[in-house]
Structure formats: structure tokens, C-alpha cells
Amino acid sequence: MMHSIKPSTHIKAMLLLAALALATCGEVKTRDAAQDEEKEMPEADAPVESNESLDMKANMKRLAGLTPLTDAEFAAWKPDAVLGLPATNVNTNSPEDVAMFDITYYAGGEKIRLHIVDGAGKRGSQLTGPAHMIAVQDVDEKIPMGYIKTVRENGIKARERHESANKEYQLKLFYGNRLFVTLTTLNVGRARTWQALEAFDLEALLPK
């Protein structure tokens, strides 16, 4: 009769050590591969500011160093009448550290209102953020009984808003990279709204 031979304790120990070595080797290779993969992965790029954003910051910095227009300068510039409509309300009492002017022309149910924020000075430059967006962004959307869209007329880019229900037009623009202009008309029509904008001669308001 043949007897089975049982492995000795020494052989068992050697087999156990070999298995542990193989397992450890596999873990090291896996860890090394993961590290190599991490090294090969490109680093995430840092956010890059757009040219428009950089231009906006540069212009706001430039404006902050300028002297705002005075109430006297605005009063001397303002037309006494626009498209045959006389000035009925003039507000040149600007808040502290910023030049803001408002003038209304009205007659026979027709109304023209001009509002200007001078971007000069520290506070004025901070208020031109929306104006910079109007200058660089184009829009074209419908609203109830009207629209808002970017238009270009006679070399001027503006955001035009129209509400047919009340026959109102509004133009918002950033003139000369300094003046945040809002022109609102009632019962005047689109063509005459643009004529009114030209009649104000905004170029003459900018310091030479």
C-alpha cells in the first residue's frame, strides 16, 4: 500500500512567501502605473480672460483717472429744443463723485428724455459696467409687444428697445467709451428717435 506524502512545514512557508511576493509585486506595478498616468495627465488650464473683459478693465481704469463733467458744462451744452420739442425738465444736480444729467423735452404728446452717466472718475467708471456690455455684446430677442436688439445706425452701436403698446423707443449706448447714454422717446417713432440722438451732438460733450 502506498502512503500519501504530506508537504513539509518548510515547503508550505516557501509557497506562502512566493504568493505574498507576487501579490506585492502586482500592487507596486499598479501603483506605479497610476502614478505614471497622473504624470501624463495635462494640468487643467487656468481661466483665461476674454479680450472684451481685459479691454473693459483697461478702459475703466482709464476712466477712473479722468475728471467728470461739471453741471455747468452740461448746462452749456444742452440744446434748448430737440426736433421742435422744448426742454421742460432739466436735472443737473449730480450726486457726489459722479456726473449724471437728465433732460426731458415735451410737447403735443411727444416726449424725448435723455439720461447721461459720465464714466469719468472712480465712481463713474464703476457705473459703466452695463454700458461696456452693451458695447461688446449683441442681442436680438422678442419681448411682449416689442423687441430688444443691437442695431447700428450712422456708425453708432446701440441696444434698441421697442414697446408697441405704448409707442415707446429706447436706445442705450456707450458713446466715446465714456458716456453711458439712454434716450427714451414716446410717440416719436423710430426714425425720429435716431434723429433726436444725432441732434444732441454727443461728440461736443466730450472734452477735447
Short mmCIF file of C-alpha atoms in Angstrom, two decimals:
data_model
loop_
_atom_site.label_atom_id
_atom_site.label_comp_id
_atom_site.label_asym_id
_atom_site.label_seq_id
_atom_site.Cartn_x
_atom_site.Cartn_y
_atom_site.Cartn_z
CA MET A 1 0.00 0.00 0.00
CA MET A 2 1.27 3.45 -0.98
CA HIS A 3 1.13 6.27 1.55
CA SER A 4 0.50 9.95 0.54
CA ILE A 5 3.32 12.28 1.31
CA LYS A 6 2.28 15.48 3.10
CA PRO A 7 4.20 18.70 2.28
CA SER A 8 6.55 19.67 4.99
CA THR A 9 6.08 22.83 7.00
CA HIS A 10 9.15 24.30 5.31
CA ILE A 11 7.66 23.90 1.82
CA LYS A 12 4.37 25.46 2.95
CA ALA A 13 6.20 28.51 4.25
CA MET A 14 8.12 28.95 0.99
CA LEU A 15 4.91 28.73 -1.06
CA LEU A 16 3.25 31.34 1.17
CA LEU A 17 6.22 33.71 0.78
CA ALA A 18 6.14 33.31 -3.01
CA ALA A 19 2.43 34.15 -3.11
CA LEU A 20 2.97 37.25 -0.97
CA ALA A 21 5.84 38.37 -3.23
CA LEU A 22 3.67 38.03 -6.33
CA ALA A 23 0.84 40.00 -4.71
CA THR A 24 3.19 42.74 -3.55
CA CYS A 25 4.77 42.98 -6.98
CA GLY A 26 1.31 43.36 -8.56
CA GLU A 27 0.40 46.16 -6.12
CA VAL A 28 3.66 48.01 -6.85
CA LYS A 29 3.13 47.78 -10.62
CA THR A 30 -0.45 49.00 -10.27
CA ARG A 31 0.64 51.91 -8.05
CA ASP A 32 3.49 52.83 -10.43
CA ALA A 33 1.14 52.73 -13.41
CA ALA A 34 -1.32 55.01 -11.64
CA GLN A 35 1.45 57.45 -10.78
CA ASP A 36 2.70 57.45 -14.38
CA GLU A 37 -0.84 58.08 -15.59
CA GLU A 38 -1.17 61.03 -13.21
CA LYS A 39 2.11 62.47 -14.51
CA GLU A 40 0.94 62.13 -18.10
CA MET A 41 -2.40 63.84 -17.48
CA PRO A 42 -2.19 67.53 -18.51
CA GLU A 43 -2.84 70.11 -15.83
CA ALA A 44 -6.12 71.99 -16.10
CA ASP A 45 -5.65 75.34 -17.78
CA ALA A 46 -6.26 78.42 -15.65
CA PRO A 47 -9.29 80.50 -16.70
CA VAL A 48 -8.35 82.92 -19.47
CA GLU A 49 -9.99 86.33 -19.54
CA SER A 50 -11.52 87.37 -22.84
CA ASN A 51 -10.24 90.35 -24.80
CA GLU A 52 -13.51 92.11 -24.09
CA SER A 53 -13.04 91.66 -20.34
CA LEU A 54 -9.46 92.91 -20.48
CA ASP A 55 -10.47 95.89 -22.63
CA MET A 56 -13.27 96.71 -20.20
CA LYS A 57 -10.92 96.68 -17.20
CA ALA A 58 -8.37 98.81 -19.04
CA ASN A 59 -10.99 101.36 -20.05
CA MET A 60 -12.49 101.52 -16.55
CA LYS A 61 -9.02 102.16 -15.17
CA ARG A 62 -8.53 104.92 -17.73
CA LEU A 63 -11.89 106.49 -16.91
CA ALA A 64 -11.18 106.41 -13.18
CA GLY A 65 -8.30 108.82 -13.76
CA LEU A 66 -10.38 111.37 -15.67
CA THR A 67 -12.22 114.40 -14.30
CA PRO A 68 -16.04 114.17 -14.51
CA LEU A 69 -18.02 116.75 -16.41
CA THR A 70 -19.47 119.58 -14.34
CA ASP A 71 -23.09 120.68 -14.11
CA ALA A 72 -22.07 123.96 -15.73
CA GLU A 73 -20.52 122.15 -18.71
CA PHE A 74 -23.65 120.12 -19.24
CA ALA A 75 -25.92 123.16 -18.91
CA ALA A 76 -23.85 125.00 -21.52
CA TRP A 77 -24.02 122.03 -23.89
CA LYS A 78 -27.69 121.03 -23.68
CA PRO A 79 -29.95 122.04 -26.59
CA ASP A 80 -32.91 124.27 -25.73
CA ALA A 81 -35.08 122.25 -28.14
CA VAL A 82 -34.85 118.92 -29.99
CA LEU A 83 -36.99 118.06 -33.04
CA GLY A 84 -39.09 121.11 -32.26
CA LEU A 85 -39.79 119.98 -28.68
CA PRO A 86 -38.76 122.41 -25.92
CA ALA A 87 -36.87 121.39 -22.80
CA THR A 88 -39.39 121.07 -19.97
CA ASN A 89 -37.28 119.49 -17.22
CA VAL A 90 -33.54 119.66 -16.64
CA ASN A 91 -31.72 117.92 -13.80
CA THR A 92 -28.04 118.73 -13.47
CA ASN A 93 -27.73 118.13 -9.74
CA SER A 94 -25.22 115.28 -9.93
CA PRO A 95 -24.57 113.02 -6.92
CA GLU A 96 -21.22 113.32 -5.18
CA ASP A 97 -18.21 112.00 -7.13
CA VAL A 98 -20.17 111.21 -10.30
CA ALA A 99 -21.65 113.28 -13.15
CA MET A 100 -25.23 112.34 -14.07
CA PHE A 101 -27.51 114.51 -16.20
CA ASP A 102 -31.15 114.20 -17.17
CA ILE A 103 -33.20 116.34 -19.54
CA THR A 104 -36.75 115.99 -20.89
CA TYR A 105 -38.35 117.58 -23.97
CA TYR A 106 -42.11 117.52 -24.33
CA ALA A 107 -44.90 119.00 -26.45
CA GLY A 108 -48.14 117.81 -28.02
CA GLY A 109 -47.98 114.33 -26.52
CA GLU A 110 -44.46 113.73 -27.86
CA LYS A 111 -41.67 113.16 -25.37
CA ILE A 112 -37.90 112.80 -25.53
CA ARG A 113 -35.82 112.06 -22.46
CA LEU A 114 -32.02 111.93 -22.38
CA HIS A 115 -30.11 110.46 -19.44
CA ILE A 116 -26.29 110.52 -19.33
CA VAL A 117 -23.85 108.98 -16.88
CA ASP A 118 -20.31 110.26 -17.29
CA GLY A 119 -17.92 107.35 -16.81
CA ALA A 120 -15.12 109.64 -15.63
CA GLY A 121 -13.91 109.41 -12.05
CA LYS A 122 -13.69 106.40 -9.73
CA ARG A 123 -17.41 106.09 -9.07
CA GLY A 124 -18.41 106.98 -12.62
CA SER A 125 -16.17 104.28 -14.08
CA GLN A 126 -17.81 101.69 -11.82
CA LEU A 127 -21.23 102.64 -13.17
CA THR A 128 -20.21 101.93 -16.77
CA GLY A 129 -20.21 98.14 -16.39
CA PRO A 130 -23.59 97.68 -18.15
CA ALA A 131 -22.51 100.15 -20.86
CA HIS A 132 -19.40 98.10 -21.63
CA MET A 133 -21.60 95.01 -22.02
CA ILE A 134 -23.86 96.88 -24.45
CA ALA A 135 -20.79 97.86 -26.45
CA VAL A 136 -19.43 94.30 -26.86
CA GLN A 137 -22.50 92.07 -26.75
CA ASP A 138 -25.11 91.70 -29.48
CA VAL A 139 -28.70 90.81 -28.58
CA ASP A 140 -31.82 90.02 -30.56
CA GLU A 141 -34.85 88.97 -28.58
CA LYS A 142 -38.59 89.41 -28.55
CA ILE A 143 -40.49 90.79 -25.61
CA PRO A 144 -44.27 91.10 -25.18
CA MET A 145 -45.44 93.57 -27.83
CA GLY A 146 -41.92 94.53 -28.87
CA TYR A 147 -38.24 93.64 -29.09
CA ILE A 148 -34.73 94.31 -27.79
CA LYS A 149 -31.90 94.13 -30.31
CA THR A 150 -28.47 95.51 -31.13
CA VAL A 151 -28.54 97.95 -34.02
CA ARG A 152 -26.04 100.11 -35.87
CA GLU A 153 -27.04 103.44 -37.35
CA ASN A 154 -24.68 106.05 -38.80
CA GLY A 155 -21.66 104.45 -37.15
CA ILE A 156 -23.31 104.23 -33.72
CA LYS A 157 -23.94 100.91 -32.00
CA ALA A 158 -26.87 100.86 -29.60
CA ARG A 159 -29.24 98.48 -27.87
CA GLU A 160 -32.68 99.37 -29.16
CA ARG A 161 -35.85 98.53 -27.27
CA HIS A 162 -39.34 99.00 -28.66
CA GLU A 163 -42.71 98.56 -26.97
CA SER A 164 -45.53 98.98 -29.44
CA ALA A 165 -48.21 99.05 -26.74
CA ASN A 166 -47.11 102.49 -25.53
CA LYS A 167 -45.30 103.60 -28.71
CA GLU A 168 -42.01 103.87 -26.86
CA TYR A 169 -38.47 103.54 -28.18
CA GLN A 170 -35.32 103.39 -26.10
CA LEU A 171 -31.68 103.50 -27.14
CA LYS A 172 -28.81 102.58 -24.81
CA LEU A 173 -25.23 103.12 -25.90
CA PHE A 174 -21.69 103.71 -24.69
CA TYR A 175 -20.56 106.81 -26.52
CA GLY A 176 -16.85 107.53 -26.91
CA ASN A 177 -16.04 104.74 -24.41
CA ARG A 178 -17.08 107.21 -21.73
CA LEU A 179 -20.71 108.36 -21.79
CA PHE A 180 -23.43 105.86 -20.82
CA VAL A 181 -26.38 107.27 -22.75
CA THR A 182 -30.05 106.33 -22.50
CA LEU A 183 -32.51 108.02 -24.88
CA THR A 184 -36.22 107.29 -24.43
CA THR A 185 -38.98 108.60 -26.69
CA LEU A 186 -42.76 108.45 -26.63
CA ASN A 187 -44.99 108.91 -29.69
CA VAL A 188 -41.99 109.97 -31.73
CA GLY A 189 -41.30 106.88 -33.86
CA ARG A 190 -38.11 105.02 -34.62
CA ALA A 191 -36.70 107.26 -37.36
CA ARG A 192 -37.15 110.44 -35.33
CA THR A 193 -35.72 108.75 -32.23
CA TRP A 194 -32.45 108.27 -34.10
CA GLN A 195 -32.69 111.81 -35.44
CA ALA A 196 -33.01 113.06 -31.87
CA LEU A 197 -29.87 111.14 -30.87
CA GLU A 198 -27.91 112.84 -33.65
CA ALA A 199 -29.36 116.23 -32.72
CA PHE A 200 -27.82 116.01 -29.25
CA ASP A 201 -24.29 116.09 -30.71
CA LEU A 202 -22.72 113.95 -28.01
CA GLU A 203 -19.27 114.43 -29.52
CA ALA A 204 -19.36 118.08 -28.44
CA LEU A 205 -19.87 116.98 -24.83
CA LEU A 206 -16.61 115.04 -24.70
CA PRO A 207 -13.61 117.09 -23.52
CA LYS A 208 -11.06 117.70 -26.26
#
